[in-house]
Coordinates of C-alpha atoms in Angstrom, one line a residue:
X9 CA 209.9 90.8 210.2
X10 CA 213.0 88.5 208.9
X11 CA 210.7 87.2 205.9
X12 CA 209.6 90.4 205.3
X13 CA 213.3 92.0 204.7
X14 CA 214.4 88.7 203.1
X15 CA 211.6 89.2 200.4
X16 CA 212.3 92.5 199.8
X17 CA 216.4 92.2 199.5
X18 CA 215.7 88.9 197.4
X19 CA 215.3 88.9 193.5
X20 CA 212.1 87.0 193.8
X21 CA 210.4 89.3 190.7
X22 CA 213.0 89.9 188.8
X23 CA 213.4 91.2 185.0
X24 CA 214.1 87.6 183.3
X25 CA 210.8 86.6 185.1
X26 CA 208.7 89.0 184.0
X27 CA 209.8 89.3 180.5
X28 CA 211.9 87.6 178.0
X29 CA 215.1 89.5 177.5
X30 CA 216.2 89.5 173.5
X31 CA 219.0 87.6 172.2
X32 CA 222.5 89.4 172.3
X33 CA 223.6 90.7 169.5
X34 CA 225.1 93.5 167.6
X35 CA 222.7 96.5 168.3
X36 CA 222.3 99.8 166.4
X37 CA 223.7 102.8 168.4
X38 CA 220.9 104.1 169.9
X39 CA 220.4 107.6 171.2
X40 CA 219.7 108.0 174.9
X41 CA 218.6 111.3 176.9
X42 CA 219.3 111.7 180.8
X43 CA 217.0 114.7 181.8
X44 CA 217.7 116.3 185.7
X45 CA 216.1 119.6 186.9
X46 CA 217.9 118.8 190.3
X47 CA 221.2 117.1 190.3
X48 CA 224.5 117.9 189.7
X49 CA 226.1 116.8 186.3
X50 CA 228.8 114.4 188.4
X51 CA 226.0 112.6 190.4
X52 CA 227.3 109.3 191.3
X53 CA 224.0 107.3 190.5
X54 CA 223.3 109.5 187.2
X55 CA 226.5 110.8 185.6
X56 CA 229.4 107.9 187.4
X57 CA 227.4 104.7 187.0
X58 CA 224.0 105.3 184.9
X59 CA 225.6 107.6 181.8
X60 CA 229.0 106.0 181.7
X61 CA 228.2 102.1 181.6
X62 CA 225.3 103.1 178.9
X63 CA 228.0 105.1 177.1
X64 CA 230.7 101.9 177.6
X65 CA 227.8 99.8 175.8
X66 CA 227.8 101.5 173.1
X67 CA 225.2 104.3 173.7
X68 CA 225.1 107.7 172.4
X69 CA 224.5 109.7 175.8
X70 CA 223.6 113.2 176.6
X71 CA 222.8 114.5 180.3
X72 CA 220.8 117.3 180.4
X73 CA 221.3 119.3 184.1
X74 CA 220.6 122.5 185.3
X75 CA 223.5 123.5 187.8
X76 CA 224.8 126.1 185.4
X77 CA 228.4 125.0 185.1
X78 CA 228.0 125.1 181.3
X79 CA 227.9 122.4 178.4
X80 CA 230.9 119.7 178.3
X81 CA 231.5 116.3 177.1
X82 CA 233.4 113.9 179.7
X83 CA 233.5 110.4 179.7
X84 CA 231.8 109.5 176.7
X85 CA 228.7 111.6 177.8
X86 CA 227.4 114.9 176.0
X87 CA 226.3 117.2 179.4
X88 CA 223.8 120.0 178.1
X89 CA 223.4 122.6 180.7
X90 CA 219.8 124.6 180.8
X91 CA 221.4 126.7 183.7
X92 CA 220.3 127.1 187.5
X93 CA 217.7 129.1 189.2
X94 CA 217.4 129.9 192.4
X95 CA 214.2 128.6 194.5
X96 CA 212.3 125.5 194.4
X97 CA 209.4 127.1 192.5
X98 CA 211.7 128.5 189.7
X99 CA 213.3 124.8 189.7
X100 CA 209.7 123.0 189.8
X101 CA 208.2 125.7 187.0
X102 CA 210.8 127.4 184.3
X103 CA 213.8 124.9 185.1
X104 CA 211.5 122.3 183.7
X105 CA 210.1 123.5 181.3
X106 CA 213.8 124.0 180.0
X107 CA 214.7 120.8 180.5
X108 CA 211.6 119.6 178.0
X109 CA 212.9 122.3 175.4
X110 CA 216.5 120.3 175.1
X111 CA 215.3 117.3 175.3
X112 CA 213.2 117.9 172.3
X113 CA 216.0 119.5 170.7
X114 CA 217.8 116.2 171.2
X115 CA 215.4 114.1 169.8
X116 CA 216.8 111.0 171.3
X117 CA 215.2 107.4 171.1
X118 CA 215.0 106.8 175.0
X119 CA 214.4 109.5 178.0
X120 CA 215.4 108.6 181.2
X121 CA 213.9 111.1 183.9
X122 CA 215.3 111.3 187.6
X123 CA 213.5 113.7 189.5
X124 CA 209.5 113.6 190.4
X125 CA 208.7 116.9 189.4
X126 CA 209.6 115.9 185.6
X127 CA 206.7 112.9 185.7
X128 CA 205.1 115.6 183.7
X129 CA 207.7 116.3 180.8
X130 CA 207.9 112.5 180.5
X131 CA 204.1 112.6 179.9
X132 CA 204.8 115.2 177.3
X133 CA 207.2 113.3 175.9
X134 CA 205.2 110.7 175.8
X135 CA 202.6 111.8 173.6
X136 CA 205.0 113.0 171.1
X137 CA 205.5 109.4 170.2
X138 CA 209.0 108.9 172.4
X139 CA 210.3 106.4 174.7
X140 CA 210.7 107.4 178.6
X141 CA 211.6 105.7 181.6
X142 CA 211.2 107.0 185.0
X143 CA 214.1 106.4 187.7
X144 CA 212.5 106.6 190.8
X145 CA 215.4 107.8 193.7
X146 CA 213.2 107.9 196.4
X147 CA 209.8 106.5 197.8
X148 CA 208.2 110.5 196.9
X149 CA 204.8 109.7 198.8
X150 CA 206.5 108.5 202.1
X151 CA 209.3 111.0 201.8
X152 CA 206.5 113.8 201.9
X153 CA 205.2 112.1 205.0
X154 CA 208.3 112.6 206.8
X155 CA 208.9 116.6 205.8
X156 CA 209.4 118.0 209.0
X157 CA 208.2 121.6 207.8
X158 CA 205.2 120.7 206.4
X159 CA 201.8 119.9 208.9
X160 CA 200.6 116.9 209.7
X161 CA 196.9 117.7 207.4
X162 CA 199.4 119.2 204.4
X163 CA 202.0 116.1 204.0
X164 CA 198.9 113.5 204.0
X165 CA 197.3 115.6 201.5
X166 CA 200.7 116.0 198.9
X167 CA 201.5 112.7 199.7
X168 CA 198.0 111.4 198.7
X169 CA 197.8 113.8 195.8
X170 CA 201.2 112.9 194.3
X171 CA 200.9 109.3 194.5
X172 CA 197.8 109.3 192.5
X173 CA 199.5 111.6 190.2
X174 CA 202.5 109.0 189.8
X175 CA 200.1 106.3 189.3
X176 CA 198.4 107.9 186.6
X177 CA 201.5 109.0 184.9
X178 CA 203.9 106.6 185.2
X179 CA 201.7 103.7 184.5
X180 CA 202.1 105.7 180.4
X181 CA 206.0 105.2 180.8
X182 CA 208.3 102.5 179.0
X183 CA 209.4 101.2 182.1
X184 CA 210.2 102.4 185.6
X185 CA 213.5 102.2 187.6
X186 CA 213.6 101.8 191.3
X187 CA 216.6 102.4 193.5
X188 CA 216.0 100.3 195.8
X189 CA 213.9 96.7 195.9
X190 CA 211.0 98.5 198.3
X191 CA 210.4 101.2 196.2
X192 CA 210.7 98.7 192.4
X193 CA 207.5 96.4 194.5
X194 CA 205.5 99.8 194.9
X195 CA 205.6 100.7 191.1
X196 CA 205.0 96.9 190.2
X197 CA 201.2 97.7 191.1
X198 CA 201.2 100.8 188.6
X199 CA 204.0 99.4 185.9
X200 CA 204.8 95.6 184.8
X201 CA 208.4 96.8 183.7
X202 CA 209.6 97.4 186.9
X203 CA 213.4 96.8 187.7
X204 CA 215.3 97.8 191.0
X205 CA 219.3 99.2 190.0
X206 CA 220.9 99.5 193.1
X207 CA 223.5 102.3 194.4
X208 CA 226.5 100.2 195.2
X209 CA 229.8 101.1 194.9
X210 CA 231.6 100.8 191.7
X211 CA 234.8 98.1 191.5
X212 CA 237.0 100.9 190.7
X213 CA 236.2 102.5 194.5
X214 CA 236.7 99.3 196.0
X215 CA 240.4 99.8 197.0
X216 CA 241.1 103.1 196.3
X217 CA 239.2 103.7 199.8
X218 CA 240.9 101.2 201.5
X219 CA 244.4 101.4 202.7
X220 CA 247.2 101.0 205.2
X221 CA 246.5 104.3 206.9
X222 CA 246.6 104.1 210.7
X223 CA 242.8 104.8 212.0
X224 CA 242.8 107.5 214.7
X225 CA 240.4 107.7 217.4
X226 CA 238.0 109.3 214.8
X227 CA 235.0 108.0 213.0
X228 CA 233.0 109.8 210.0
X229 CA 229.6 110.8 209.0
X230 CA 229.2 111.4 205.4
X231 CA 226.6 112.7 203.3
X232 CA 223.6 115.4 203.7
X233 CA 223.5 116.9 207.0
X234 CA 219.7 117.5 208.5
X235 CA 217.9 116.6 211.3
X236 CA 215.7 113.8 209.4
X237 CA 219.3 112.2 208.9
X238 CA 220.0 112.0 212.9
X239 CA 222.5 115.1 212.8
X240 CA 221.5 116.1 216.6
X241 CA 221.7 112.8 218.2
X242 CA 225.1 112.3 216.5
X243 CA 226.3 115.5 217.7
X244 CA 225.1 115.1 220.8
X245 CA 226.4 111.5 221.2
X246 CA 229.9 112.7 221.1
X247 CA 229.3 114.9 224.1
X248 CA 228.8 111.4 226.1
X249 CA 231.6 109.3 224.3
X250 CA 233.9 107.9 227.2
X251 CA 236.7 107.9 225.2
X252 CA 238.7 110.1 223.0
X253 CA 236.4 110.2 219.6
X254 CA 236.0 113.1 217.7
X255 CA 233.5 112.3 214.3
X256 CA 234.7 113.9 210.9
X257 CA 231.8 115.5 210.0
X258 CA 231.7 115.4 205.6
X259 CA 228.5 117.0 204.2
X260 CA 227.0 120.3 203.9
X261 CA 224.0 121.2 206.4
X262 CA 220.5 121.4 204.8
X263 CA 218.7 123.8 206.9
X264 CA 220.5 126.8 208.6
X265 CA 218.5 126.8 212.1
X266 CA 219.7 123.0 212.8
X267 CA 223.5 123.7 212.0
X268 CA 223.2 126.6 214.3
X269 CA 221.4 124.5 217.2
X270 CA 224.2 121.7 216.4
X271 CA 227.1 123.8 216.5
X272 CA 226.0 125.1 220.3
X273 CA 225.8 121.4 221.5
X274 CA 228.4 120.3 224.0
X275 CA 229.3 117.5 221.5
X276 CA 230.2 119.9 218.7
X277 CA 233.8 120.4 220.3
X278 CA 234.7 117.0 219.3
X279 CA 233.5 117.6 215.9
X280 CA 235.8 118.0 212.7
X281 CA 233.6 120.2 210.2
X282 CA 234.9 119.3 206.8
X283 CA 232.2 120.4 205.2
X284 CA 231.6 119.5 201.3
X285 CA 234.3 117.2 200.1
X286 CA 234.8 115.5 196.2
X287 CA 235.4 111.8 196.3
X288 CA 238.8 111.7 196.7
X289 CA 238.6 113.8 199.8
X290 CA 236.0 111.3 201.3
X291 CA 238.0 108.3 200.5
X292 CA 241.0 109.6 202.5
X293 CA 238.7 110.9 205.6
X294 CA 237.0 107.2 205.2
X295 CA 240.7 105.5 205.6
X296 CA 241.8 107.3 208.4
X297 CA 238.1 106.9 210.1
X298 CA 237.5 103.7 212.8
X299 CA 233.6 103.7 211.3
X300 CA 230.9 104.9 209.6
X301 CA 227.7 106.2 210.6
X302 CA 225.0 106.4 209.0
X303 CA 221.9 107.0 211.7
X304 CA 218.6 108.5 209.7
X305 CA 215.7 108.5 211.5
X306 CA 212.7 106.3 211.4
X307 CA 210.8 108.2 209.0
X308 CA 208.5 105.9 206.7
X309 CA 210.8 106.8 203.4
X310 CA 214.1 105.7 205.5
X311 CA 213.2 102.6 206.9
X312 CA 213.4 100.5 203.4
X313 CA 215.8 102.7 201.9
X314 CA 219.8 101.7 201.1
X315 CA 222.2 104.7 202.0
X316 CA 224.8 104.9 199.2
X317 CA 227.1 105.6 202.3
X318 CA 226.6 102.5 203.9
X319 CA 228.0 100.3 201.5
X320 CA 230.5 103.2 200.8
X321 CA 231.6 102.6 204.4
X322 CA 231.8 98.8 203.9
X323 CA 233.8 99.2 200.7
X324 CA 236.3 101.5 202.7
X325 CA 236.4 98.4 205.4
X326 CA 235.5 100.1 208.1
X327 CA 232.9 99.0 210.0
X328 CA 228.8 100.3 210.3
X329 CA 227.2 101.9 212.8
X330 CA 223.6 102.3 211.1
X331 CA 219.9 102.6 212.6
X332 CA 218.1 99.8 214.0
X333 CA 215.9 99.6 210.8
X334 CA 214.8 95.4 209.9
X335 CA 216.1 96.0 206.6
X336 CA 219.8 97.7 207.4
X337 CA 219.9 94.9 210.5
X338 CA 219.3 92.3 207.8
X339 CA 222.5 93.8 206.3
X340 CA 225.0 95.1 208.8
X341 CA 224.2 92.0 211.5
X342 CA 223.7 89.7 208.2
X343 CA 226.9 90.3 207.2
X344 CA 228.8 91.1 210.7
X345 CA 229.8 94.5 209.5
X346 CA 229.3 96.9 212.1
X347 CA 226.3 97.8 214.9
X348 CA 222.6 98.6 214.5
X349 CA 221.4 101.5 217.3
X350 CA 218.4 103.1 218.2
X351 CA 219.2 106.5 215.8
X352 CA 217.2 108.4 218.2
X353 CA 219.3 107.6 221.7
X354 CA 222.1 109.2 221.6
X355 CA 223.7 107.3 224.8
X356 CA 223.0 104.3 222.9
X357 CA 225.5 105.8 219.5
X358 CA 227.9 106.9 221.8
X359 CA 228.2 103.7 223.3
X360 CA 228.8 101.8 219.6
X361 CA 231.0 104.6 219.0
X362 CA 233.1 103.5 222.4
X363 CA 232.9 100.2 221.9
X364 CA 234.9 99.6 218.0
X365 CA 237.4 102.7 219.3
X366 CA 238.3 100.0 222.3
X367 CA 238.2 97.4 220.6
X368 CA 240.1 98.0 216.8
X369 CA 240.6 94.0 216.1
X370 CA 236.2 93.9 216.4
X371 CA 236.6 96.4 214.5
X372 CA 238.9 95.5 212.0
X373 CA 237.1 92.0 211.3
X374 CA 233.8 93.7 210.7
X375 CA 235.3 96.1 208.4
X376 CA 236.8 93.6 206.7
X377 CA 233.4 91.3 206.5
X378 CA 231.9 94.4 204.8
X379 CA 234.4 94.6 202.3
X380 CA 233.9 91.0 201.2
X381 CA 229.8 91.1 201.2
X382 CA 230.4 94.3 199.0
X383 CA 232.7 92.0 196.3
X384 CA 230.8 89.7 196.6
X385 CA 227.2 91.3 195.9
X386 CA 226.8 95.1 196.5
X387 CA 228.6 96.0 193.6
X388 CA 227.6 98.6 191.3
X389 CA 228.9 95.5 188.2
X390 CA 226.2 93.4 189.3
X391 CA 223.4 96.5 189.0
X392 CA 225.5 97.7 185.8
X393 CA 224.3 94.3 183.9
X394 CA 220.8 94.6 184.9
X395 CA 220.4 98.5 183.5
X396 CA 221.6 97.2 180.7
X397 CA 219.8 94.3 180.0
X398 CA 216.6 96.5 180.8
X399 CA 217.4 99.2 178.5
X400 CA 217.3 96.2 176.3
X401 CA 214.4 94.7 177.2
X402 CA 212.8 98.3 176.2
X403 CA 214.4 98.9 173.0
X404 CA 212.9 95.4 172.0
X405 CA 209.5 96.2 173.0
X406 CA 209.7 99.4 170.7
X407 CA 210.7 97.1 167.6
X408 CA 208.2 94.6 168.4
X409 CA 205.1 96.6 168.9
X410 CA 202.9 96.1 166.1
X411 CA 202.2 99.2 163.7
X412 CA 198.5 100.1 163.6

């Protein structure tokens, strides 16, 4: 299992290998469309790294978003709002086919899509002569595997049915971008110009979450709140925690039956419910916090994926407590930042939990350990160069393909 996660954490198939980047020079400002159905305009992977380092390279960027917050320009970046509608069908139908009317309207050079359900507006795009690239967030196929709601007969069949959907489709693209280095090897079977850009933290986070603030006998759970994401072990952990933990809860629930079934666990009276906080909120809960948790469950779409928060949590320098997963162990034991638990044992996160609150030097050294493996190479910089240099790599293959 060790070679396994060492392969897929390692670089072994990377860009330069696969294709010769093109000399450095001075390029012609080209125009460059971000296209979301789903995501908010200030999504960290979209809007904070992915729009702002193309726009500090000299990029003309637009982001087109439906959250219906309106039309702005921030940071460089031109934000075009098709406006929300409520419902997944509404989202998956008319949202869509918004999104495809501005982003012919903007007549851009490159379109980078970030949510499966516009696979088909990139094909559209496609055949009208323009260049796309598909960001692929999550592992879709395996991530319908694990939907809780669905049957066991219905998520093999959407699973199925979508992947050979992706395969057809994306295989048309430019290129494809992975999020992590598990879901860049699955699209290297349907697409040659594969590259993995990573969600690490970007330098300027680095310190501003980490600070002299005394840590209290807390520790924090940030991000989505659902039971695929461990929310009733957690909560049910602090009920059995022998000393005096509470967990600052940061994240808004996704389905209202679990949050009520939550809230009437023993544990819940040593919860803090923060509910939905901006980034400056998190970094201070982060700084006062002992450690992180981040404990999904062993759903096929989790066990090669990289949390945001965990390297969040690292940059804060606090320690880890994360799910026994090979790939996250590689990490968090790699690196001697935290614990790995079974996510589904709730005795077993309590006793983590326990264990850094009595002992805050531990603690303290394995906070510190992930905040030097996160300068050192979970860095959004690092991740910043290679979107670049891939962007590059694409707008050279446009020149150079021969006119027929």
């Amino acid at each position: 299992m060790t070679t396994h996660t060492t392969r897929t954490m390692s670089n072994a198939s990377t860009l330069e290998d696969r294709v010769a980047l093109p000399a450095q020079g001075k390029q012609a400002r080209r125009r460059v469309a971000h296209l979301s159905s789903a995501h908010q305009r200030n999504d960290t992977r979209i809007f904070m790294k992915q729009c702002r380092t193309l726009a500090a390279h000299g990029y003309e960027v637009s982001l087109v978003v439906a959250d219906g917050k309106g039309n702005e320009c921030r940071d460089g970046v031109t934000i075009a709002d098709v406006g929300r509608l409520p419902g997944l069908l509404q989202r998956v139908f008319r949202t869509t086919r918004r999104v495809f009317e501005q982003a012919i309207a903007l007549d851009a050079d490159i379109y980078h899509l970030h949510d499966p359900e516009l696979i088909l507006v990139g094909l559209a795009l496609k055949r009208r002569g323009k260049t796309v690239i598909f960001d692929s967030h999550e592992d879709v196929p395996r991530q319908l595997l694990g939907k809780p709601y669905l049957g066991p007969v219905t998520r093999r069949v959407l699973s199925k049915s979508f992947a050979l959907l992706e395969r057809y489709v994306c295989a048309r693209f430019d290129g494809i971008i992975a999020a992590t280095p598990f879901i860049r090897d699955s699209f290297l079977k349907i697409h040659p110009l594969t590259v993995d850009v990573n969600n690490f933290p970007m330098a300027e986070e680095l310190d501003a979450a980490h600070g002299s603030a005394d840590k209290l006998s807390e520790v924090c759970y940030v991000g989505g709140i659902g039971e695929v994401r461990g929310i009733r072990e957690l909560v049910h952990a602090c009920a059995l925690l022998g000393s005096s933990g509470r967990l600052n809860l940061v994240g808004s629930f996704f389905e209202p039956a679990v949050e009520a079934q939550v809230k009437a666990d023993p544990g819940w009276a040593r919860v803090n419910e923060l509910g939905f906080l901006d980034r400056a909120g998190v970094r201070d809960v982060m700084r006062r916090s002992a450690a992180g948790l981040v404990n999904f469950l062993p759903l096929p779409n989790h066990l090669d994926s990289l949390p945001t928060k965990m390297f969040e949590y690292m940059a804060s320098g606090i320690p880890v407590i994360a799910s026994d997963f090979p790939l996250w162990r590689e990490i968090i034991e790699g690196n001697r930042c935290g614990l790995c638990v079974d996510p589904t044992d709730p005795k077993a996160i309590a006793a983590a939990i326990d264990y850094l609150l009595a002992n805050p030097d531990i603690a303290r050294s394995m906070g510190e350990n992930g905040r030097k493996a996160v300068h050192d190479k979970y860095n959004w910089s690092v991740q910043a160069a290679r979107l670049i240099d891939f962007y590059g790599v694409i707008s050279h293959a446009k020149q150079t393909v021969p006119a027929h």
